[in-house]
Amino acid sequence: PSVDSTLDEVTRYLQAPTETTADPLLWWYEHRQLYPGLSHMARDYHSIPATSVNVEHVFSSGRMLISYLRNRLQVETARALLCLGDWIKKGVIKDKDMLRALKG
């Protein structure tokens, strides 16, 4: 999805009534038609294991050892980097959209 379509999804999501759920993965799966881009991203985000083993593997493949960065990265930052890297590799986020977002 493009930045514009994702922003439209974000706007719709933020304007929707708040719902309480015990299972966020299930909620995003059930709402995948309404929020296709956000649903994909949220399911990636919520499915990251709470262990550093897979994190180390991902960063090692890019020659960025998480063991070196572990003391410098907040958990949320590491999670965001993992998701972002995966989304770029899978084409969920296009290079041109990423560059446009970074330039502001």
XYZ file of C-alpha atoms in Angstrom, residues 6-90:
85
model
C -2.091 3.701 4.722
C -2.786 7.195 6.074
C -6.442 6.795 5.020
C -6.543 3.510 6.952
C -4.949 5.162 9.983
C -7.509 7.977 9.845
C -10.418 5.504 9.631
C -8.937 3.421 12.451
C -8.442 6.440 14.723
C -11.970 7.707 14.028
C -13.591 4.331 14.757
C -15.078 3.661 18.198
C -12.633 2.093 20.651
C -13.080 -1.636 21.164
C -11.681 -3.775 23.953
C -10.205 -7.137 23.006
C -8.359 -9.884 24.815
C -6.773 -11.093 21.571
C -5.328 -8.301 19.393
C -4.104 -10.754 16.736
C -7.616 -12.105 16.313
C -9.073 -8.557 16.228
C -6.709 -7.514 13.435
C -7.413 -10.741 11.533
C -11.155 -10.124 11.776
C -10.705 -6.518 10.591
C -8.233 -7.300 7.772
C -10.741 -6.330 5.067
C -11.392 -2.921 6.620
C -7.724 -2.179 7.360
C -5.651 -4.347 4.966
C -2.336 -2.503 5.344
C -2.620 -1.796 9.056
C -3.804 -5.340 9.689
C -0.730 -6.775 8.003
C 1.561 -4.472 9.956
C -0.224 -5.049 13.278
C -0.150 -8.829 12.883
C 3.600 -8.651 12.173
C 4.136 -6.392 15.178
C 2.054 -8.475 17.605
C 3.584 -11.772 16.484
C 7.197 -10.876 17.335
C 8.297 -13.314 20.048
C 9.255 -11.936 23.446
C 12.745 -13.400 23.202
C 15.986 -12.024 21.839
C 16.918 -15.250 20.017
C 15.037 -14.420 16.816
C 16.001 -10.774 17.154
C 19.679 -11.724 17.214
C 19.212 -13.890 14.131
C 17.542 -11.089 12.179
C 20.153 -8.516 13.113
C 23.033 -10.966 12.575
C 21.942 -11.541 8.999
C 22.396 -7.819 8.408
C 25.756 -7.765 10.210
C 24.169 -5.705 12.987
C 24.581 -7.810 16.087
C 21.777 -7.216 18.527
C 24.115 -8.227 21.361
C 26.144 -5.073 20.621
C 23.028 -2.935 20.328
C 21.055 -4.606 23.107
C 22.145 -2.114 25.757
C 21.470 0.826 23.462
C 18.081 -0.016 21.967
C 14.785 0.196 23.755
C 12.524 -2.841 23.263
C 10.051 -0.786 21.235
C 12.835 0.544 19.010
C 14.130 -2.961 18.264
C 10.586 -4.134 17.536
C 9.953 -1.180 15.228
C 13.212 -1.805 13.355
C 12.388 -5.488 12.909
C 8.929 -4.713 11.579
C 10.143 -1.945 9.312
C 12.903 -4.104 7.842
C 10.495 -6.971 7.231
C 7.853 -4.703 5.672
C 10.411 -3.181 3.312
C 11.682 -6.646 2.276
C 8.119 -7.855 1.647
